[in-house]
CSV table of C-alpha atoms in Angstrom, one decimal:
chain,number,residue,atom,x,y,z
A,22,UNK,CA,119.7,66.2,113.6
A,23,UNK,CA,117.3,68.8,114.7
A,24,UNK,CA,118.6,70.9,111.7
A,25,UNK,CA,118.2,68.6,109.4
A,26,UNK,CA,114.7,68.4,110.7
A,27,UNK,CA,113.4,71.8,110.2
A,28,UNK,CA,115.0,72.3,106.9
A,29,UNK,CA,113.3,68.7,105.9
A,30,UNK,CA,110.1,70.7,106.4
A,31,UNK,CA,111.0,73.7,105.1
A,32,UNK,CA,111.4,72.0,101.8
A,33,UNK,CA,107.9,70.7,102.1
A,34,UNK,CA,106.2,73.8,103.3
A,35,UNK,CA,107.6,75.6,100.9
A,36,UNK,CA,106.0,73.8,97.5
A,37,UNK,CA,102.5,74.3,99.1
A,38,UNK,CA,102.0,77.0,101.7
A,39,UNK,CA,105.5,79.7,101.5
A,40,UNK,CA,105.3,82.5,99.1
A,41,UNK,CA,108.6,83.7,98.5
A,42,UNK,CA,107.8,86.9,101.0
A,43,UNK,CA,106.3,84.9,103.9
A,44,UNK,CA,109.3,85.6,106.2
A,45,UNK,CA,109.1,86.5,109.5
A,46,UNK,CA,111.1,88.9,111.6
A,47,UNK,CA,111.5,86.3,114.2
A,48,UNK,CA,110.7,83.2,115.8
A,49,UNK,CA,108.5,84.5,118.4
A,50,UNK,CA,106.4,86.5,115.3
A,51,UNK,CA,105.9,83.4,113.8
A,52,UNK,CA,104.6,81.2,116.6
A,53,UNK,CA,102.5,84.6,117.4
A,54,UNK,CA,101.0,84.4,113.7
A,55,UNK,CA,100.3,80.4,113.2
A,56,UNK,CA,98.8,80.4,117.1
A,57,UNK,CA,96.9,84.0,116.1
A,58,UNK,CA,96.1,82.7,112.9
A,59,UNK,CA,94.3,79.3,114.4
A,60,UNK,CA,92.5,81.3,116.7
A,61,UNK,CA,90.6,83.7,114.7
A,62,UNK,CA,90.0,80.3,112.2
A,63,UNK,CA,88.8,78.5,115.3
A,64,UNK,CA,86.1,80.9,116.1
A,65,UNK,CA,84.6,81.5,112.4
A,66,UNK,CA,84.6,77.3,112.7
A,67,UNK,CA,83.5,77.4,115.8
A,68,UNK,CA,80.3,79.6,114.7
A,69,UNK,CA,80.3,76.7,111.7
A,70,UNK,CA,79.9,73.9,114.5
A,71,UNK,CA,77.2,75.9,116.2
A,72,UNK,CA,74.9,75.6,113.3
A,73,UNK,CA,75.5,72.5,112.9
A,74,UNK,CA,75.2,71.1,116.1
A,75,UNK,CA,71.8,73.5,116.6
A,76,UNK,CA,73.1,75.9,119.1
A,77,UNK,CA,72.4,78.7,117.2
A,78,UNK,CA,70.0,78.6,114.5
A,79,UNK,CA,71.7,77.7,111.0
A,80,UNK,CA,71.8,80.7,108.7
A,81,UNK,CA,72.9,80.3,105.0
A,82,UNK,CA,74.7,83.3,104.0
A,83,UNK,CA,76.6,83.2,107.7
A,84,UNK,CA,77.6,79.9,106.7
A,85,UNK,CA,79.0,80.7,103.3
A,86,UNK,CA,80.8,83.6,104.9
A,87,UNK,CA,82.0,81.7,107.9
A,88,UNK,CA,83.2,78.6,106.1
A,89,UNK,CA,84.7,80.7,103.1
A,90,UNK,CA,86.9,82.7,105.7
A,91,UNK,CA,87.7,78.8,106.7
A,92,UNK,CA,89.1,78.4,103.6
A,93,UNK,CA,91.4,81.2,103.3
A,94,UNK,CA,93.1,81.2,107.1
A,95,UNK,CA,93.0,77.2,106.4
A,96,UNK,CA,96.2,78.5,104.1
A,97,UNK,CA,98.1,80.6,106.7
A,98,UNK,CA,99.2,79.1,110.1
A,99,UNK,CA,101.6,76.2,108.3
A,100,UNK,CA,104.2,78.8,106.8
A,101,UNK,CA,105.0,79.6,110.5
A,102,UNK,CA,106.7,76.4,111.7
A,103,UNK,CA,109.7,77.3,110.0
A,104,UNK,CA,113.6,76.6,111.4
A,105,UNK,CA,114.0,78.1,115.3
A,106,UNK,CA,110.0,78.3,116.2
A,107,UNK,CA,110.0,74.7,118.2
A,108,UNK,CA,111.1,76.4,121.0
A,109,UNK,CA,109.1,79.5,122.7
A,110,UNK,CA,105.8,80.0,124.1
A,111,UNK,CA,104.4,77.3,122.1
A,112,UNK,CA,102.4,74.5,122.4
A,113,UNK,CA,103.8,72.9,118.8
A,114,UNK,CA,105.1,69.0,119.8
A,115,UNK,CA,108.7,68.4,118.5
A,116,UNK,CA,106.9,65.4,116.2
A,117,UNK,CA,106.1,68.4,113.8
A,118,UNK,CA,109.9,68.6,112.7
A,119,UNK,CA,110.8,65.1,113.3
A,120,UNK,CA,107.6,63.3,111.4
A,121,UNK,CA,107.6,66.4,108.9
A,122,UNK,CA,105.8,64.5,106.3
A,123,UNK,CA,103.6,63.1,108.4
A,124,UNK,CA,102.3,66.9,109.6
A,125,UNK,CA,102.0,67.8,106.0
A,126,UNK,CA,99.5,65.0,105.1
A,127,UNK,CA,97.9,66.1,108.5
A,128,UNK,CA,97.5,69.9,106.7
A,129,UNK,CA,96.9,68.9,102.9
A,130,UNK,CA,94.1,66.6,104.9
A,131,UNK,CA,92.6,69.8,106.7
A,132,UNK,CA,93.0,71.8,103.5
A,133,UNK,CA,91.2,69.5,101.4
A,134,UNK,CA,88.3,69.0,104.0
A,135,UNK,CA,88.4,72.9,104.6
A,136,UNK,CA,87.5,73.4,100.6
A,137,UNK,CA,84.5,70.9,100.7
A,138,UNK,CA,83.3,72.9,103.9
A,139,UNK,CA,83.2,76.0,101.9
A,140,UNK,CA,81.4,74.1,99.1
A,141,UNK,CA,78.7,72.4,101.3
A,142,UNK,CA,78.3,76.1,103.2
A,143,UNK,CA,77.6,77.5,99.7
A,144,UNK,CA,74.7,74.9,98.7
A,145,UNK,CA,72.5,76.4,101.4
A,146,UNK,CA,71.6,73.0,102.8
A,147,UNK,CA,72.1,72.4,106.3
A,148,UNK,CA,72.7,68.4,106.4
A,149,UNK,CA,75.5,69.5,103.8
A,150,UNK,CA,76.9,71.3,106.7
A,151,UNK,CA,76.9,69.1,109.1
A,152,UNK,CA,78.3,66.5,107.3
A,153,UNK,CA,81.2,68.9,106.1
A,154,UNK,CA,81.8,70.1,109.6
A,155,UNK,CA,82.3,67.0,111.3
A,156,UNK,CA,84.8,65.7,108.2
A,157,UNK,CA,86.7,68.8,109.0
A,158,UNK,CA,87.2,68.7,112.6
A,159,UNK,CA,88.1,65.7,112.6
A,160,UNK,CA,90.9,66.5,110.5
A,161,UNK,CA,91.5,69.5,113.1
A,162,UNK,CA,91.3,66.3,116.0
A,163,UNK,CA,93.5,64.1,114.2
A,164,UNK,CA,96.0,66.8,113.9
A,165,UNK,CA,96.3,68.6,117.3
A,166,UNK,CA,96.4,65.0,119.0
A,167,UNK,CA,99.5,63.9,117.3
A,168,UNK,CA,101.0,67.3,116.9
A,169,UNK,CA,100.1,69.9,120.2
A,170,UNK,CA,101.0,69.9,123.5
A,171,UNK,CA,98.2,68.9,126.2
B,26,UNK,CA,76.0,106.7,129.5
B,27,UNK,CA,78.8,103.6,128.4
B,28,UNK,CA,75.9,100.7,128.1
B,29,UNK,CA,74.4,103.2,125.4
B,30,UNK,CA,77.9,103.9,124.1
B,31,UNK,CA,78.3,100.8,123.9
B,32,UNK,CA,75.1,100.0,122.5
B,33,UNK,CA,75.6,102.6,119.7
B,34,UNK,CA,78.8,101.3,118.7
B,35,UNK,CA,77.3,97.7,118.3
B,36,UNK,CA,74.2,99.4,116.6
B,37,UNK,CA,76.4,101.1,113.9
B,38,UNK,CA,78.9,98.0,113.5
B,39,UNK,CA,75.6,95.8,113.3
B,40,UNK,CA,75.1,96.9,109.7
B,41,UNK,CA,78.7,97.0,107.9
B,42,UNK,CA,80.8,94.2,110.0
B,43,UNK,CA,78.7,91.8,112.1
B,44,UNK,CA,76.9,88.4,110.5
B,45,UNK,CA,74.2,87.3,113.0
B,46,UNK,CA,76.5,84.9,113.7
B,47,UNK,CA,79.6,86.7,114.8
B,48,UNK,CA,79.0,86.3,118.6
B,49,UNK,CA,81.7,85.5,121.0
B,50,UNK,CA,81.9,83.1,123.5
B,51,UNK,CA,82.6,85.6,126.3
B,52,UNK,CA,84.4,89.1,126.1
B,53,UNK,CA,88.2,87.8,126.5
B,54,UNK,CA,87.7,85.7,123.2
B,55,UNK,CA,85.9,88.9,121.4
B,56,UNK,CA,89.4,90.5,122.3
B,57,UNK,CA,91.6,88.1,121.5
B,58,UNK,CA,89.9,87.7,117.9
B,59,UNK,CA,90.6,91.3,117.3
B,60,UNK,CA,94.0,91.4,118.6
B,61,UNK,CA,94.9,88.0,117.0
B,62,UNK,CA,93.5,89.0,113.5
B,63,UNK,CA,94.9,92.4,112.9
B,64,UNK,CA,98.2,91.1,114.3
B,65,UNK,CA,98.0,88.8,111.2
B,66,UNK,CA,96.8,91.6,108.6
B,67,UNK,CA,100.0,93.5,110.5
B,68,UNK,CA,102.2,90.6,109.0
B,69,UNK,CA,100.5,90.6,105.5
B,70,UNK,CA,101.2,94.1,105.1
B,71,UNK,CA,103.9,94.4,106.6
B,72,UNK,CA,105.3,92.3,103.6
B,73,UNK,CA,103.6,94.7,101.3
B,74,UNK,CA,105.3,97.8,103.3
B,75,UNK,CA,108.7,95.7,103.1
B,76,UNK,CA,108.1,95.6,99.1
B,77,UNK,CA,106.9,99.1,98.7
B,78,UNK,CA,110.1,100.1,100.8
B,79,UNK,CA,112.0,98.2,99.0
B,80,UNK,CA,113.8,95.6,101.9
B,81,UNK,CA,112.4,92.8,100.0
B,82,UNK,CA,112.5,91.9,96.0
B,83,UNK,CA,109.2,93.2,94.3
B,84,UNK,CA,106.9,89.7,93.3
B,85,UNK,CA,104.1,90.4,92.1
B,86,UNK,CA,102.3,87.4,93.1
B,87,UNK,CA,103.3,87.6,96.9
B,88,UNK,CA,102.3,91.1,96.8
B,89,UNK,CA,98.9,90.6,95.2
B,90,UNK,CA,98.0,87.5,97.4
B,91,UNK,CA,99.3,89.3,100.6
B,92,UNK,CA,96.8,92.2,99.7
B,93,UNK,CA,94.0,90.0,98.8
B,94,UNK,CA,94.5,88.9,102.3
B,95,UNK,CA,94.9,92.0,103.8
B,96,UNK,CA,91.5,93.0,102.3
B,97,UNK,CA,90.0,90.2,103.3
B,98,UNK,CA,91.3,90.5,107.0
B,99,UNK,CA,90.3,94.4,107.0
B,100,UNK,CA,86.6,92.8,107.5
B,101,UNK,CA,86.9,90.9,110.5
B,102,UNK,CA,88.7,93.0,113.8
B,103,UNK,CA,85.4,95.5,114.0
B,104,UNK,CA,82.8,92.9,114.9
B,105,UNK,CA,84.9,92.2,118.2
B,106,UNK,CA,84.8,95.6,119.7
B,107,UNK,CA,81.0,95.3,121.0
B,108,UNK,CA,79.4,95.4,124.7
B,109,UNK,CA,81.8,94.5,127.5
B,110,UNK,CA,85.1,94.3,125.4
B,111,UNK,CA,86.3,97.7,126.8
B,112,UNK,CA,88.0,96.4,129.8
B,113,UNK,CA,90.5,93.9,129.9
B,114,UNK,CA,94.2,93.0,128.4
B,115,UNK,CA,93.3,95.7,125.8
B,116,UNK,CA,94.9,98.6,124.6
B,117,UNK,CA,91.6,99.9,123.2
B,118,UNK,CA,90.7,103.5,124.0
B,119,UNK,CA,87.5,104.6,125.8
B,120,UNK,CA,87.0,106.9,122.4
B,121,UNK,CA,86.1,103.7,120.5
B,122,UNK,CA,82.8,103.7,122.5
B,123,UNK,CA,82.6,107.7,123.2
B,124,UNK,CA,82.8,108.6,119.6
B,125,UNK,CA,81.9,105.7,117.7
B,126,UNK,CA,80.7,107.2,114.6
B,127,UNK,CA,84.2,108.7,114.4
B,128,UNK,CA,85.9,105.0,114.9
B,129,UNK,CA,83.3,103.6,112.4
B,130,UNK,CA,84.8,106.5,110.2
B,131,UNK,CA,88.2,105.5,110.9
B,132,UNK,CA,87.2,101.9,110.2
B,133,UNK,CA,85.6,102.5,106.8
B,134,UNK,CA,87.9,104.5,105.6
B,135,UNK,CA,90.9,101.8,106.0
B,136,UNK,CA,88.5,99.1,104.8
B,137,UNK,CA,88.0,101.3,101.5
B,138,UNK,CA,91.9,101.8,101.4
B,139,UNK,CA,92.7,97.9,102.0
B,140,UNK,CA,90.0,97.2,98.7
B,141,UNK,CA,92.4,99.5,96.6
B,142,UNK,CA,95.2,98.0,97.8
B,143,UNK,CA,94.4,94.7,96.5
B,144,UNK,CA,93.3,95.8,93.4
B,145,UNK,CA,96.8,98.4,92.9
B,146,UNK,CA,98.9,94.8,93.7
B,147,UNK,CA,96.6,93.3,90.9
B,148,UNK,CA,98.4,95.3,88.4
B,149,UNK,CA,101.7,94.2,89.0
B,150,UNK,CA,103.4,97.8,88.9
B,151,UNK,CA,105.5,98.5,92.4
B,152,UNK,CA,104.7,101.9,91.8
B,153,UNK,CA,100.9,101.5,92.2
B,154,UNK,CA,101.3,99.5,95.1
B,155,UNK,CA,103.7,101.7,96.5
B,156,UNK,CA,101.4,104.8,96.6
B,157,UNK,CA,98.6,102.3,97.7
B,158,UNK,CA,100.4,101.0,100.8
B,159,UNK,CA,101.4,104.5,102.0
B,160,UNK,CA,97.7,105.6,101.8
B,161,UNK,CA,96.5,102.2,103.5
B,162,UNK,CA,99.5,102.7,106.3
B,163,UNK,CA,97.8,106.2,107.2
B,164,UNK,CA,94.6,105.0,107.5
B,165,UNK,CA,96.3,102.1,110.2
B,166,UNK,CA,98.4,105.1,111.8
B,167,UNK,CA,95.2,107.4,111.6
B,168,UNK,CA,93.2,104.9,113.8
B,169,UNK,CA,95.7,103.9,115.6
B,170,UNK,CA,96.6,107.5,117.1
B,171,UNK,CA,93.1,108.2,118.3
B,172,UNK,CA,92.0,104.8,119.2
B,173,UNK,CA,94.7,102.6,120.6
B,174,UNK,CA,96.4,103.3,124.1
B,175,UNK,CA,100.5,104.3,123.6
């Protein structure tokens, strides 16, 4: 059953989010890359939230850059939940691979609020910001509580 | 003498790599963002090094997105090597703050290498990229010999 699972989300991945290259050497390169990849997105988001929130103060062309780099590693960690990476030094709940097409909606959801974050960073406007931030993490919320580990 | 080191290094980094923005949370996170992000630039080209070398099928596509993200990644590891990120579960060298016009250098030069790179996978022609990757690797390798602990 298991099996069945991870190639049932292979086959979705791989439409969307698996160039034909994006292989990796081995399971434990893979969990290293989506949980390396989320990381360095977290803190370019992270810097996002802080503008918006007023911790630091909100400047435009950090934004653009910040949510822009959003965009792209928005693309990257998703490839890496491929066949043999539920097991390891992961935090990845086994609901990824049994609710497959529920996790993709989660992702499409996060990609689509990830391109309107880089939109609304580009207009320069703060309140567009804000208001793009929250819609995004709480795509990032909905996500980690159904799909990672406490 | 390593506060000013390492105030030198931050001063020369301050005006190629670092947006006001780009503070960390505390030192461990400043070194986990640089560990984290070139280990997924390692992956992108590694694909590219796997096409060059010809262990994976040429496609022109993966190999242009993968250096458009390698580009793109070659930005963000140099913003992370600032005050207090010398000690720690680092393999950083004490050079990076003794001589940091030399690991600016360094930096620079891969950062021009990685821009050619994406542009030679534009073409479409394994032969261009082939001759880009190699020079891009030596730039890694270069660094990487001087700056990074065996």
């Amino acid at each position: 059953m298991k099996s069945i699972a991870m190639i049932a989300l292979s086959a979705l991945l791989a439409g969307v989010a698996v160039p034909a290259s994006a292989q990796f050497a081995k399971p434990e390169d893979a969990i290293k890359y989506r949980k390396n990849s989320l990381f360095v997105m977290s803190q370019h988001f992270g810097r996002l939230g802080a503008m918006a929130q007023g911790r630091i103060p909100f400047d435009a062309k950090a934004a653009a850059d910040n949510a822009a780099l959003v965009e792209t590693l928005s693309h990257l960690p998703w490839a890496a939940f491929g066949e043999g990476t539920d097991k390891g030094d992961t935090k990845a709940n086994p609901e990824i691979w049994k609710e497959a097409p529920k996790f993709k909606e989660a992702m499409d959801k996060f990609q689509a609020e990830a391109v309107k974050l880089a939109a609304a960073a580009k207009t320069g406007k703060l309140d567009d910001l804000k208001t793009a931030f929250g819609n995004t993490a709480a795509t990032c919320k909905g996500c980690h509580d159904t799909f990672r580990a406490k």
